[in-house]
Amino acid sequence: MSAVEQHEKEKEKLQKGIAEFYDESSTIWENIWGDHMHHGFYDPDSTVSVSDHRAAQIRMIEESLRFASLSEEPTKWPKRIVDVGCGIGGSSRYLAEKFGATSVGITLSPVQAQRANALAAAQGLAHKVSFQVADALQQPFPDGQFDLVWSMESGEHMPDKTKFVGELARVAAPGGTIIIVTWCHRDLGPDEQSLKPWEQDLLKKICDAFYLPAWCSAADYIKLLKSLSLQDIKSADWSPFVAPFWPAVIRSALTWNGLTSLLRSGVKTIKGALAMPLMIKGYKKGLIKFVIITCRKPE
């Protein structure tokens, strides 16, 4: 088998794992946490309950838009949005309603795409929002299609970050905004060639549980964006604002509803749940960073 064939086989195996993981776990997530499958934005050091979580997830969307300097002027609002790695469509529906825009979401999970479309129909948004199964590394859209390219916690699943960022830039319209919110590992120091062995070991355990390829740093993303001549590139470490999230997820998993749902959901979901303390350890040790990166495509 050639190196190219081996690479393609590994990519297919990863994508199958991601799809099955989310096929299996999306229902339990929705039952406990609602339709936004991403971190909330919290006051640092706050203790939160599940009931706080939806408001914090909406705050994450709003803070991301604010960080990207999206105009408050309605005439400058995005009209066409793509949600890359859309989950069950929480962000797409929220953004479409907020801006009066059309939005399309893509996911590897057929279960997520079906549920996202059902929720859009139930909320009277089927004419505005649609979802389909597609590969973020080969998006089924023409060049320059979207005013807002949105990727909320999907970049960590992408095996080829160069191709991922290239596709985000390709489908963005001239002058369009790209927002990437993702888990990264810490930036390397000037004298470091790689992460420390214990850091690599911890990330590998997390990768195995959540079907993630190799991690990269915010600095790696910024380098890729610069190589594509994107403008107004900004980034920030939002780890302190999401720190209360994982303890809250664990607490919800330990409720009777959480435990019974977990046991019914399947092996992949249970494996993911058992890895949650590893995420907390990574955050606390400064290894895992929750990062926002925004930029604009030249007009």
Coordinates of C-alpha atoms in Angstrom, one line a residue:
M1 CA 0.0 0.0 0.0
S2 CA 1.4 3.4 -1.0
A3 CA 1.7 6.3 1.5
V4 CA -1.2 8.1 -0.2
E5 CA -3.4 5.0 0.0
Q6 CA -2.5 4.5 3.7
H7 CA -3.3 8.2 4.4
E8 CA -6.7 7.9 2.7
K9 CA -7.5 4.7 4.6
E10 CA -6.6 6.3 7.9
K11 CA -8.8 9.4 7.0
E12 CA -11.7 7.1 6.2
K13 CA -11.4 5.2 9.5
L14 CA -11.3 8.5 11.4
Q15 CA -14.3 9.9 9.6
K16 CA -16.3 6.7 10.2
G17 CA -15.3 6.9 13.9
I18 CA -16.4 10.6 14.2
A19 CA -19.7 9.9 12.4
E20 CA -20.5 6.9 14.7
F21 CA -19.4 8.7 17.8
Y22 CA -21.9 11.6 17.1
D23 CA -24.6 9.2 15.7
E24 CA -24.4 7.5 19.1
S25 CA -24.0 10.5 21.5
S26 CA -26.0 13.3 20.0
T27 CA -29.4 12.2 21.4
I28 CA -28.0 12.0 25.0
W29 CA -26.3 15.4 24.6
E30 CA -29.6 17.0 23.4
N31 CA -31.6 15.4 26.2
I32 CA -29.3 16.8 28.9
W33 CA -27.8 19.9 27.4
G34 CA -30.1 21.0 24.6
D35 CA -29.4 21.7 20.9
H36 CA -26.0 23.6 21.1
M37 CA -23.2 21.0 21.1
H38 CA -20.4 23.3 22.2
H39 CA -18.9 24.9 25.3
G40 CA -20.6 27.8 27.1
F41 CA -18.9 31.1 27.8
Y42 CA -18.8 31.7 31.6
D43 CA -17.5 34.1 34.1
P44 CA -14.1 32.6 35.2
D45 CA -14.2 30.7 38.5
S46 CA -18.0 30.5 38.5
T47 CA -19.8 27.4 39.5
V48 CA -22.5 26.5 37.1
S49 CA -25.5 24.2 36.8
V50 CA -27.0 22.6 33.7
S51 CA -29.7 25.3 33.8
D52 CA -27.0 28.0 33.3
H53 CA -25.6 26.2 30.4
R54 CA -27.9 27.2 27.5
A55 CA -27.5 30.9 28.3
A56 CA -23.7 30.4 28.4
Q57 CA -23.8 28.6 25.0
I58 CA -25.7 31.5 23.5
R59 CA -23.1 33.8 25.1
M60 CA -20.4 31.8 23.4
I61 CA -22.0 32.6 20.0
E62 CA -22.5 36.2 20.8
E63 CA -19.0 36.7 22.2
S64 CA -17.5 35.0 19.1
L65 CA -19.4 37.4 16.8
R66 CA -18.3 40.4 18.9
F67 CA -14.6 39.2 18.8
A68 CA -14.8 38.9 15.0
S69 CA -16.1 42.6 14.9
L70 CA -19.3 41.7 13.0
S71 CA -21.1 44.9 12.2
E72 CA -24.2 45.9 14.3
E73 CA -25.5 47.6 11.2
P74 CA -28.3 45.4 9.7
T75 CA -27.3 46.3 6.1
K76 CA -23.9 44.7 6.8
W77 CA -25.2 41.5 8.4
P78 CA -24.2 38.2 6.7
K79 CA -26.9 36.9 4.3
R80 CA -25.4 33.5 3.6
I81 CA -23.8 31.4 6.4
V82 CA -22.1 28.0 6.4
D83 CA -21.8 26.1 9.7
V84 CA -18.9 23.7 9.3
G85 CA -19.3 20.7 11.7
C86 CA -22.8 21.8 12.6
G87 CA -23.9 19.2 15.2
I88 CA -27.7 19.2 15.4
G89 CA -27.7 22.8 14.1
G90 CA -28.0 25.0 17.2
S91 CA -25.6 27.6 15.9
S92 CA -27.1 27.6 12.4
R93 CA -30.6 28.2 13.5
Y94 CA -29.6 30.9 16.0
L95 CA -27.5 32.8 13.4
A96 CA -30.1 32.5 10.7
E97 CA -32.7 34.0 13.0
K98 CA -30.4 36.7 14.4
F99 CA -29.3 37.9 11.0
G100 CA -32.4 37.0 8.9
A101 CA -29.9 34.9 6.8
T102 CA -29.9 31.6 5.1
S103 CA -27.6 29.0 6.6
V104 CA -26.4 25.6 5.6
G105 CA -24.7 23.2 8.0
I106 CA -22.5 20.2 7.2
T107 CA -21.7 17.2 9.4
L108 CA -20.2 13.7 9.0
S109 CA -23.1 12.3 11.1
P110 CA -26.3 11.3 9.2
V111 CA -28.1 11.2 12.6
Q112 CA -27.1 14.8 13.3
A113 CA -28.1 16.0 9.8
Q114 CA -31.5 14.4 10.1
R115 CA -32.2 15.7 13.6
A116 CA -30.9 19.2 12.6
N117 CA -33.4 19.3 9.7
A118 CA -36.2 18.0 11.9
L119 CA -35.5 20.8 14.5
A120 CA -35.4 23.4 11.8
A121 CA -38.8 22.3 10.4
A122 CA -40.3 22.2 13.9
Q123 CA -39.1 25.8 14.5
G124 CA -40.5 27.0 11.2
L125 CA -37.0 27.6 9.8
A126 CA -36.8 24.9 7.0
H127 CA -37.0 27.6 4.3
K128 CA -33.9 29.4 5.9
V129 CA -31.8 26.6 7.2
S130 CA -30.7 23.2 5.8
F131 CA -28.3 20.4 6.8
Q132 CA -26.5 17.8 4.9
V133 CA -23.8 15.1 5.3
A134 CA -20.6 16.4 3.8
D135 CA -16.8 16.4 4.4
A136 CA -15.4 19.7 5.7
L137 CA -12.2 19.0 3.8
Q138 CA -14.1 18.8 0.5
Q139 CA -17.1 21.1 0.9
P140 CA -19.8 20.7 -1.7
F141 CA -20.1 24.4 -2.4
P142 CA -18.8 26.7 -5.1
D143 CA -16.1 29.3 -4.3
G144 CA -17.0 32.6 -2.6
Q145 CA -20.4 31.5 -1.5
F146 CA -20.7 32.6 2.2
D147 CA -20.5 35.9 4.0
L148 CA -19.9 34.1 7.3
V149 CA -18.0 30.9 7.6
W150 CA -18.6 29.4 11.1
S151 CA -16.7 26.6 12.7
M152 CA -17.6 26.0 16.3
E153 CA -15.5 23.2 17.8
S154 CA -15.1 21.1 14.7
G155 CA -11.5 22.0 13.7
E156 CA -10.1 19.5 16.3
H157 CA -11.7 16.7 14.3
M158 CA -9.9 17.7 11.0
P159 CA -7.0 15.4 10.1
D160 CA -5.6 17.9 7.6
K161 CA -5.6 21.4 9.0
T162 CA -4.1 22.9 5.8
K163 CA -7.0 21.5 3.7
F164 CA -9.5 22.5 6.4
V165 CA -8.4 26.1 6.6
G166 CA -8.1 26.2 2.8
E167 CA -11.7 25.1 2.4
L168 CA -13.0 27.7 4.9
A169 CA -11.2 30.4 2.9
R170 CA -12.3 29.0 -0.5
V171 CA -16.1 29.1 0.3
A172 CA -15.9 32.5 2.0
A173 CA -17.1 35.4 -0.1
P174 CA -14.8 38.3 -0.7
G175 CA -15.0 40.4 2.4
G176 CA -16.5 37.5 4.3
T177 CA -15.7 36.7 7.9
I178 CA -14.3 33.3 9.1
I179 CA -14.7 32.3 12.7
I180 CA -12.9 29.3 14.1
V181 CA -13.4 28.2 17.7
T182 CA -11.5 25.1 18.6
W183 CA -9.4 23.2 21.1
C184 CA -5.7 23.6 20.5
H185 CA -2.5 22.5 22.4
R186 CA -0.4 25.3 23.8
D187 CA 2.0 27.2 21.6
L188 CA 5.5 25.8 21.6
G189 CA 8.3 27.8 23.2
P190 CA 11.1 29.3 20.9
D191 CA 13.4 26.4 21.9
E192 CA 10.9 23.6 21.7
Q193 CA 10.5 21.3 18.8
S194 CA 7.6 19.4 20.2
L195 CA 5.4 18.9 23.3
K196 CA 6.7 17.1 26.3
P197 CA 6.2 13.3 26.4
W198 CA 3.6 13.5 29.2
E199 CA 1.7 16.1 27.2
Q200 CA 1.8 13.9 24.0
D201 CA 0.6 10.9 26.1
L202 CA -2.4 12.8 27.6
L203 CA -3.4 14.2 24.2
K204 CA -3.2 10.7 22.6
K205 CA -5.6 9.3 25.3
I206 CA -8.1 12.2 24.5
C207 CA -7.7 11.6 20.8
D208 CA -8.6 8.0 21.2
A209 CA -11.7 8.7 23.2
F210 CA -13.1 11.6 21.0
Y211 CA -11.9 10.5 17.6
L212 CA -9.5 13.3 17.1
P213 CA -6.4 13.4 14.8
A214 CA -3.2 15.1 15.8
W215 CA -3.6 18.4 17.6
C216 CA -2.1 21.7 16.6
S217 CA -1.6 25.1 18.3
A218 CA -3.2 28.5 17.7
A219 CA 0.1 29.6 16.2
D220 CA -0.1 26.8 13.6
Y221 CA -3.6 28.0 12.6
I222 CA -2.5 31.7 12.4
K223 CA 0.5 30.6 10.1
L224 CA -2.0 28.8 7.8
L225 CA -4.3 31.8 7.6
K226 CA -1.4 34.1 6.9
S227 CA -0.3 31.8 4.1
L228 CA -3.7 32.3 2.4
S229 CA -3.3 36.1 2.6
L230 CA -6.4 36.4 4.9
Q231 CA -6.8 39.8 6.7
D232 CA -7.5 41.1 10.2
I233 CA -6.3 37.8 11.8
K234 CA -7.0 37.8 15.5
S235 CA -6.8 35.1 18.2
A236 CA -7.4 34.8 21.9
D237 CA -7.2 32.0 24.5
W238 CA -10.6 31.7 26.0
S239 CA -9.7 28.8 28.3
P240 CA -10.6 30.7 31.5
F241 CA -14.1 31.4 30.1
V242 CA -14.9 27.7 29.4
A243 CA -13.2 26.2 32.5
P244 CA -16.5 25.6 34.4
F245 CA -17.9 23.6 31.4
W246 CA -16.3 20.2 31.9
P247 CA -17.0 19.9 35.6
A248 CA -20.6 20.8 34.8
V249 CA -20.7 18.1 32.0
I250 CA -19.4 15.5 34.5
R251 CA -21.9 16.5 37.1
S252 CA -24.7 16.1 34.6
A253 CA -23.4 12.7 33.5
L254 CA -23.5 11.6 37.2
T255 CA -27.2 12.3 37.6
W256 CA -29.6 9.4 37.3
N257 CA -30.9 10.6 33.9
G258 CA -27.3 11.1 32.8
L259 CA -26.1 7.6 33.9
T260 CA -29.0 5.7 32.5
S261 CA -28.7 7.6 29.2
L262 CA -25.0 6.9 29.1
L263 CA -25.5 3.2 29.6
R264 CA -28.1 3.0 26.9
S265 CA -26.1 5.1 24.4
G266 CA -23.2 2.7 23.6
V267 CA -19.5 2.1 24.0
K268 CA -18.2 5.1 22.1
T269 CA -20.2 7.5 24.2
I270 CA -19.1 5.9 27.5
K271 CA -15.5 6.0 26.3
G272 CA -15.9 9.7 25.6
A273 CA -17.5 10.3 29.0
L274 CA -14.6 8.6 30.8
A275 CA -12.1 10.8 29.1
M276 CA -13.7 14.1 30.4
P277 CA -11.4 14.2 33.5
L278 CA -8.5 14.1 31.0
M279 CA -9.8 17.3 29.4
I280 CA -10.0 19.0 32.8
K281 CA -6.4 17.9 33.5
G282 CA -5.2 19.2 30.2
Y283 CA -6.9 22.6 30.8
K284 CA -5.5 22.9 34.4
K285 CA -2.0 22.0 33.3
G286 CA -2.1 24.7 30.5
L287 CA -1.7 22.1 27.8
I288 CA -5.2 22.4 26.3
K289 CA -6.3 25.8 25.1
F290 CA -9.8 26.8 24.0
V291 CA -9.0 29.2 21.2
I292 CA -11.0 31.6 19.0
I293 CA -9.4 32.7 15.7
T294 CA -11.1 35.1 13.3
C295 CA -10.2 36.7 10.0
R296 CA -11.6 38.2 6.9
K297 CA -11.2 37.3 3.2
P298 CA -9.9 40.2 1.1
E299 CA -12.5 42.0 -1.0

